[in-house]
XYZ file of N, CA, C and O in Angstrom:
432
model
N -33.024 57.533 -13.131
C -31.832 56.789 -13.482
C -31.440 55.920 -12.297
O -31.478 56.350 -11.144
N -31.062 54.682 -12.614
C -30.484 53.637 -11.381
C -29.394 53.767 -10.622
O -28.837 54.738 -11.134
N -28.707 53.399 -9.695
C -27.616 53.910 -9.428
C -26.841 52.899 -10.379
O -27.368 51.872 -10.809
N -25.599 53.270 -10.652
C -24.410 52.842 -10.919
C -24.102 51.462 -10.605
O -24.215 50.505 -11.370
N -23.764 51.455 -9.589
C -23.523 50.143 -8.178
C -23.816 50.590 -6.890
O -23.314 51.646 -6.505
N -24.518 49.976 -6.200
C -24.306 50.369 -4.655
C -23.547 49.648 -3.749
O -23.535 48.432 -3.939
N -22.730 50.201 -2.547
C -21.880 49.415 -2.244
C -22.193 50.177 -0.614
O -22.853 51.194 -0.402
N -21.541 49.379 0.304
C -21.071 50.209 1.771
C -20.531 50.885 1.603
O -20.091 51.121 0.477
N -20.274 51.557 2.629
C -19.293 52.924 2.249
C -17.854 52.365 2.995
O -17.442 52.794 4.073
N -17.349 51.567 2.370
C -16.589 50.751 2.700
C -15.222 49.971 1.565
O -15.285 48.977 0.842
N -14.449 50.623 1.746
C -13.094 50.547 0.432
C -13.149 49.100 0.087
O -13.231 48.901 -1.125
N -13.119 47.701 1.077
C -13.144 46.766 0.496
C -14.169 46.430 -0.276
O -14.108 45.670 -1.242
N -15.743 47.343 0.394
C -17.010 46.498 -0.388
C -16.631 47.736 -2.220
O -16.831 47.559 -3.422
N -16.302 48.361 -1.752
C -16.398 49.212 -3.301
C -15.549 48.316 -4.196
O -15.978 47.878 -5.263
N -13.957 47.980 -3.583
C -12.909 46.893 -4.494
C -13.906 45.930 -4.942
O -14.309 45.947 -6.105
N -14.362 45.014 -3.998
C -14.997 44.352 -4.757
C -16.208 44.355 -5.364
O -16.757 43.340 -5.792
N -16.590 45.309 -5.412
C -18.239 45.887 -6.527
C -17.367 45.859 -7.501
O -17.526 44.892 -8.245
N -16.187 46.817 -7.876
C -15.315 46.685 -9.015
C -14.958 45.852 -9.863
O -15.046 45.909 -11.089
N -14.288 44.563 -8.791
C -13.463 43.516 -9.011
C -14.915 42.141 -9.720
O -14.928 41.202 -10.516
N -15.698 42.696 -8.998
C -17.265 41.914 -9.784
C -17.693 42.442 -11.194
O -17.953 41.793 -12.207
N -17.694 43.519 -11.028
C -18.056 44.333 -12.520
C -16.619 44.169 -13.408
O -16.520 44.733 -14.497
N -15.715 43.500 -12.956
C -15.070 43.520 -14.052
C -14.869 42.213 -14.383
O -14.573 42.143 -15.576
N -14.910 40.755 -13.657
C -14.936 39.705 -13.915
C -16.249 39.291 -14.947
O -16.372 38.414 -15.802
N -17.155 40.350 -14.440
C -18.632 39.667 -15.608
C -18.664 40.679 -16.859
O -19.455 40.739 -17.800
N -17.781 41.283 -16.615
C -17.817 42.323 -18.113
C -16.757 41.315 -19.044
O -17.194 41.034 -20.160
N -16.068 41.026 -18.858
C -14.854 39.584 -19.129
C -15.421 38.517 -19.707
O -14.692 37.796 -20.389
N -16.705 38.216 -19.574
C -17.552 37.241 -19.923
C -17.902 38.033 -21.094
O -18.287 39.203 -21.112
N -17.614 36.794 -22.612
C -18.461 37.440 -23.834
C -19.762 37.836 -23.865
O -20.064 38.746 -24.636
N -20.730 37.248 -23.064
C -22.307 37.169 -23.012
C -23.016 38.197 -21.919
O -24.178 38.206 -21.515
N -21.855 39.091 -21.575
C -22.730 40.139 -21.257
C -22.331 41.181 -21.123
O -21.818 41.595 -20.083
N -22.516 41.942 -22.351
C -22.375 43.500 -23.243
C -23.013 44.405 -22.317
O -22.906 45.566 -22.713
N -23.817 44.260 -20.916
C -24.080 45.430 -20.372
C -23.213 45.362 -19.279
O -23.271 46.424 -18.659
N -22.485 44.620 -18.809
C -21.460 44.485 -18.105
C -20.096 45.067 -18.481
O -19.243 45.703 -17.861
N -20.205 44.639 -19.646
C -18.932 45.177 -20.268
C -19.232 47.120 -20.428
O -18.388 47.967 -20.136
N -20.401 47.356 -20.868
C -20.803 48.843 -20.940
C -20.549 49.591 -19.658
O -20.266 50.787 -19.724
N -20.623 49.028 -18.594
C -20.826 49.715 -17.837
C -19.169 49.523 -16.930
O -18.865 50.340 -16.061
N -18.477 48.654 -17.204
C -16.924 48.551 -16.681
C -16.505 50.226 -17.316
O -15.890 51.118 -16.733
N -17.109 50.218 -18.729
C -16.130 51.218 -19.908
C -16.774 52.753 -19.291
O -16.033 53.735 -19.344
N -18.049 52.881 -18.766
C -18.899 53.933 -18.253
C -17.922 54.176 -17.136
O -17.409 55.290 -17.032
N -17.616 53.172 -16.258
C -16.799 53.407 -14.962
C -15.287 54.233 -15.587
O -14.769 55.343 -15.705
N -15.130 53.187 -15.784
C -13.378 53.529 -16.390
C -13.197 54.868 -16.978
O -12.124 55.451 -17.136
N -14.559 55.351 -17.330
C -14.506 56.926 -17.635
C -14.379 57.766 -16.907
O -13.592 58.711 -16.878
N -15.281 57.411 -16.174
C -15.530 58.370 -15.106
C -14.150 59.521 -15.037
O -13.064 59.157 -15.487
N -14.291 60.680 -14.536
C -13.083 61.316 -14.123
C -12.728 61.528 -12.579
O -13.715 61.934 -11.965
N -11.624 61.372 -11.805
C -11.585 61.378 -10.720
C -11.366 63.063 -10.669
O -11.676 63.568 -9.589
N -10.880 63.963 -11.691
C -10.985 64.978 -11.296
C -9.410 65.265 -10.842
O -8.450 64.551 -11.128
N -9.388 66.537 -10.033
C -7.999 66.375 -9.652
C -8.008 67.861 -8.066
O -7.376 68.910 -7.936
N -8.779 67.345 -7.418
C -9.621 68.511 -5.977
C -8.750 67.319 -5.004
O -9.305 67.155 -3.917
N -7.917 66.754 -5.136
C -7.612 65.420 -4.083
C -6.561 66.559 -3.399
O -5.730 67.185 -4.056
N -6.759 66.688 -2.030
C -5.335 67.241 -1.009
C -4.565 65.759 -0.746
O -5.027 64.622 -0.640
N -2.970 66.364 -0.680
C -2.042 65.406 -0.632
C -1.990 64.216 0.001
O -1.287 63.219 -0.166
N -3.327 64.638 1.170
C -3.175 63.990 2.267
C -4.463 62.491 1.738
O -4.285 61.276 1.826
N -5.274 63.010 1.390
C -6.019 62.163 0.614
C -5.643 61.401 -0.517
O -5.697 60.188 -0.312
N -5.344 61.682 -1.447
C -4.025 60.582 -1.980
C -3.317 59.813 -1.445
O -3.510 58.624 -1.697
N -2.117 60.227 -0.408
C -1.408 59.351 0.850
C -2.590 58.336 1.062
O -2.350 57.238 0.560
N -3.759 58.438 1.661
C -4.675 57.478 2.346
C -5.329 56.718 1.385
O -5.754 55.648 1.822
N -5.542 56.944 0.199
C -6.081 56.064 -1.096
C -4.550 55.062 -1.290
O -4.589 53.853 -1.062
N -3.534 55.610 -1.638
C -2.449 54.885 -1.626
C -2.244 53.928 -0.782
O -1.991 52.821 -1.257
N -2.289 54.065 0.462
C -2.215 53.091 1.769
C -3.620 52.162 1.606
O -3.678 50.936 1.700
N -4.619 52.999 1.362
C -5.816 51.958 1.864
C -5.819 50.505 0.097
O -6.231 49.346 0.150
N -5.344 51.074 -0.900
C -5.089 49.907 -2.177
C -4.450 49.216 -1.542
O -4.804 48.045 -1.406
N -3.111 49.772 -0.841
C -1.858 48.654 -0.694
C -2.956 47.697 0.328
O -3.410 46.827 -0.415
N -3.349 47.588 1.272
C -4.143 46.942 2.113
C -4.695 46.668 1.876
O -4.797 45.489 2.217
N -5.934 47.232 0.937
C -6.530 45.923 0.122
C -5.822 44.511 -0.545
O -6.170 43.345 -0.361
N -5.163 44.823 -1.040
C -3.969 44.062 -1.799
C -2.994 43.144 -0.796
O -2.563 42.013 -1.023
N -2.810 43.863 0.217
C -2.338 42.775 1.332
C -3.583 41.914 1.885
O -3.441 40.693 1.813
N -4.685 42.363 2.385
C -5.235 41.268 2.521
C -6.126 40.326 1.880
O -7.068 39.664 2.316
N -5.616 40.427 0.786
C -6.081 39.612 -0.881
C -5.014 38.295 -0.749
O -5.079 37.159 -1.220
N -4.013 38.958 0.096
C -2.213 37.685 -0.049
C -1.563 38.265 -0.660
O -0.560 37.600 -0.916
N -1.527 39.544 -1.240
C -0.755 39.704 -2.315
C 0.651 41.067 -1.570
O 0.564 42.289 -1.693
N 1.426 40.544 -1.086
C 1.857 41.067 0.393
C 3.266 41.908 -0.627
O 4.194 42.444 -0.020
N 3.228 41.904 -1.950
C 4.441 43.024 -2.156
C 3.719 42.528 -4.413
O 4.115 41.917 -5.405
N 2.596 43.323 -3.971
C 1.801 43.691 -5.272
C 2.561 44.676 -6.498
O 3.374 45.561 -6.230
N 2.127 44.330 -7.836
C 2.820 44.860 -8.823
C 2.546 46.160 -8.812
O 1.350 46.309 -9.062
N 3.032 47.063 -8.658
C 2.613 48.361 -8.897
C 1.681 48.924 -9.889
O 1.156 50.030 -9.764
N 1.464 47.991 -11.043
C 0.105 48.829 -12.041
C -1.336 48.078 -11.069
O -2.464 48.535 -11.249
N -1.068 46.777 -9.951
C -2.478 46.795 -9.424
C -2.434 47.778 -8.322
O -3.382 48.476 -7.964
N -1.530 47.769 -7.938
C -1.502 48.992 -7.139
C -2.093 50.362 -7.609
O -2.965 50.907 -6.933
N -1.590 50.961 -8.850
C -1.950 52.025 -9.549
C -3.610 52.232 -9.808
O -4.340 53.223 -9.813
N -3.904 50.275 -10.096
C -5.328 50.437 -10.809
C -6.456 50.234 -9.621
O -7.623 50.311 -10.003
N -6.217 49.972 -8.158
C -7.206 50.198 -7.232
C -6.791 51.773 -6.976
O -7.694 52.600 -7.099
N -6.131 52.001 -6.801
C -5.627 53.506 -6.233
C -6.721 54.376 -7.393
O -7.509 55.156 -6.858
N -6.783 54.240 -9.120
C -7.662 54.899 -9.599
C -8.759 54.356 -9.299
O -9.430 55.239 -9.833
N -9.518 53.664 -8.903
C -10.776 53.024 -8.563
C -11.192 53.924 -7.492
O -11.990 54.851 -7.635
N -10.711 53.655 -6.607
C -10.836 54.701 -5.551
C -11.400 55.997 -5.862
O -12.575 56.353 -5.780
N -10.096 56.825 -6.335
C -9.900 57.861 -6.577
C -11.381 58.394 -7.982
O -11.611 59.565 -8.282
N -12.084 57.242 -8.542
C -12.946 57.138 -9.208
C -14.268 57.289 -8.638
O -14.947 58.280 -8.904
N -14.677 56.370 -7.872
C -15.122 56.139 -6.705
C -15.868 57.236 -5.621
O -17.041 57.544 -5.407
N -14.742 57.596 -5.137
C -14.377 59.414 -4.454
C -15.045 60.389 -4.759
O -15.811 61.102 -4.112
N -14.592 60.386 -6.171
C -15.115 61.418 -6.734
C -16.375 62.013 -7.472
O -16.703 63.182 -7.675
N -17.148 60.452 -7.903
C -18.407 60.600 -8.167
C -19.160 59.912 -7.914
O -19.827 59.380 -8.802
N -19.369 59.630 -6.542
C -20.152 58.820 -5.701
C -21.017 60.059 -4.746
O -20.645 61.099 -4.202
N -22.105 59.480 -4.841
C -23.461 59.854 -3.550
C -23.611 59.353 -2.640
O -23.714 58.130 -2.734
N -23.721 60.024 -1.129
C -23.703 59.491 -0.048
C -25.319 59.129 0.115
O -26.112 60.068 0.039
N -25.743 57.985 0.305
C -27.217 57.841 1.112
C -27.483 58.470 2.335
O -26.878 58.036 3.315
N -28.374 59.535 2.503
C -28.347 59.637 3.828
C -29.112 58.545 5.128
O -30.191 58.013 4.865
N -28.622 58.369 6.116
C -28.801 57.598 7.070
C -30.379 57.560 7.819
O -30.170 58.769 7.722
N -31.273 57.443 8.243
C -32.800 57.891 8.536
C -32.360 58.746 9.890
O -33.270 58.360 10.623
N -31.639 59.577 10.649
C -31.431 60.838 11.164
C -31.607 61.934 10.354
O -32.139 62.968 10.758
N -31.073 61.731 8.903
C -30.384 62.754 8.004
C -29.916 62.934 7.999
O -29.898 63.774 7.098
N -28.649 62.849 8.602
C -27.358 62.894 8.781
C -26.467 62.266 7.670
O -26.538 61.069 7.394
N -25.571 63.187 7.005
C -24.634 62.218 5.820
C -23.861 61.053 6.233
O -23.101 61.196 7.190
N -23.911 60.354 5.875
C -22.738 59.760 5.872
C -21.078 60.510 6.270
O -20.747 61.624 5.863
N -20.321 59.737 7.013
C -19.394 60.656 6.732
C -18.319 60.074 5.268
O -18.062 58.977 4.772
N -17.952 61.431 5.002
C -16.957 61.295 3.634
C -16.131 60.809 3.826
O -16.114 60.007 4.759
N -14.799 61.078 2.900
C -13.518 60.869 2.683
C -13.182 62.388 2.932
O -13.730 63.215 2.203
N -12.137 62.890 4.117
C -11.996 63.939 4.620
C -10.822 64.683 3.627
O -9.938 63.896 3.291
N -10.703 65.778 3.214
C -9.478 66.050 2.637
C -8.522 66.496 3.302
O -7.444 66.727 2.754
């Protein structure tokens, strides 16, 4: 099976893997784009998040969102990177690095 999307392990490159998969799913002429926005959007984030990890998904959307320009954002885009994330997080695979060494995570 292919991966999903691959991205850095990096909140802005994941926003915008997102923010791509959802502009070409938007386009009538391509139904596997659109399949795979609706595959995402499923996904479950689950609910293993410590408080403190939430706090830092919360902060790291708003900052995305600030440095987009968007310096006092509507709260449902706020809401809807915060689940991206939290999407993201939760059922994503780390590549390991050629040490073997993981990647490091999102700490709880």
């Amino acid at each position: 099976e292919s991966p999903f999307f691959i991205t850095a392990d990096d909140v802005n490159e994941v926003i915008r893997a997102f923010f791509m998969l959802k502009a070409q799913a938007a386009k009538a002429k391509d139904a596997l784009q659109g399949e795979a926005l609706k595959a995402f959007n499923d996904l479950s984030a689950g609910d293993g998040f410590s408080a403190h990890a939430l706090a830092r998904i919360e902060v790291q959307a708003a900052e995305v969102l600030q440095a987009a320009g968007r310096a006092n954002p509507p709260s449902e885009q706020v809401r809807e990177l915060e689940d991206v994330l939290l999407r993201w997080e939760a059922n994503r695979f780390l590549q390991r690095n050629p040490c073997g060494a993981a990647e490091p995570t999102m700490p709880s």
